[in-house]
Amino acid sequence: MVHEEAETIGVEFAAVPNHIAAGRRSAIEALGLGLTALVPSERACRQQGRRHKPLLDVGRQLALQARRWVPGRDLVPVGDGGFSALRFLDAMRRSHVTVITRLRLDAALYDPAPPRPPGTIGRPRTNGVRRPTLAQTLKLLSG
């Protein structure tokens, strides 16, 4: 089936275990996994009467599939700034996947929200304490 409007998401994974002792040497072994998925646009899905699945959902599924394929290794996917979404990163954290992604220097970073005490009313907190921005951290480290 050909989609007139589609985006492609290609994710390169490197599954790297801890150092492997080989005689008097230690080596790092990496298993490269290249996964690609075609993601139809929202408009194309609407025209075909299908539910649209956003790029981040597909990226999460690809990463979790790679996690199932190599369960005993450290999995480190590398993505652009689009993969710096909190829900995506939280899903990766829960699956023990380390993600390298681009962040803006002025990105607002927060600790996780504290647990909600029983009997509390109102909307639950979504963020914890605000952390310094990357630019502030860089300034502190360099000066």
GROMACS .gro file of N, CA and C in nm, residues 10-12 76-84 88 99-103:
model
   54
   10GLY      N    1   1.325   0.633   1.125
   10GLY     CA    2   1.432   0.534   1.127
   10GLY      C    3   1.506   0.549   1.258
   11VAL      N    4   1.520   0.442   1.329
   11VAL     CA    5   1.585   0.448   1.458
   11VAL      C    6   1.703   0.352   1.456
   12GLU      N    7   1.819   0.401   1.489
   12GLU     CA    8   1.938   0.317   1.500
   12GLU      C    9   1.963   0.289   1.646
   76VAL      N   10   2.088   0.177   2.387
   76VAL     CA   11   2.108   0.321   2.383
   76VAL      C   12   2.065   0.375   2.246
   77PRO      N   13   1.935   0.410   2.228
   77PRO     CA   14   1.895   0.474   2.103
   77PRO      C   15   1.934   0.622   2.102
   78VAL      N   16   1.965   0.674   1.985
   78VAL     CA   17   2.001   0.814   1.967
   78VAL      C   18   1.897   0.877   1.876
   79GLY      N   19   1.840   0.991   1.920
   79GLY     CA   20   1.736   1.056   1.840
   79GLY      C   21   1.754   1.206   1.839
   80ASP      N   22   1.675   1.272   1.756
   80ASP     CA   23   1.682   1.418   1.749
   80ASP      C   24   1.595   1.479   1.859
   81GLY      N   25   1.576   1.609   1.854
   81GLY     CA   26   1.501   1.679   1.958
   81GLY      C   27   1.356   1.637   1.969
   82GLY      N   28   1.301   1.577   1.865
   82GLY     CA   29   1.163   1.530   1.870
   82GLY      C   30   1.142   1.419   1.971
   83PHE      N   31   1.250   1.349   2.007
   83PHE     CA   32   1.240   1.239   2.102
   83PHE      C   33   1.266   1.284   2.246
   84SER      N   34   1.269   1.414   2.271
   84SER     CA   35   1.292   1.462   2.406
   84SER      C   36   1.160   1.486   2.480
   88PHE      N   37   0.765   0.994   2.630
   88PHE     CA   38   0.853   0.899   2.560
   88PHE      C   39   0.971   0.863   2.649
   99VAL      N   40   1.831   0.687   2.656
   99VAL     CA   41   1.809   0.759   2.531
   99VAL      C   42   1.900   0.880   2.526
  100ILE      N   43   1.967   0.900   2.413
  100ILE     CA   44   2.046   1.020   2.390
  100ILE      C   45   1.968   1.105   2.292
  101THR      N   46   1.933   1.226   2.334
  101THR     CA   47   1.854   1.314   2.250
  101THR      C   48   1.901   1.457   2.268
  102ARG      N   49   1.867   1.540   2.174
  102ARG     CA   50   1.907   1.681   2.178
  102ARG      C   51   1.807   1.758   2.263
  103LEU      N   52   1.860   1.845   2.350
  103LEU     CA   53   1.777   1.935   2.429
  103LEU      C   54   1.819   2.078   2.402
   0.00000   0.00000   0.00000
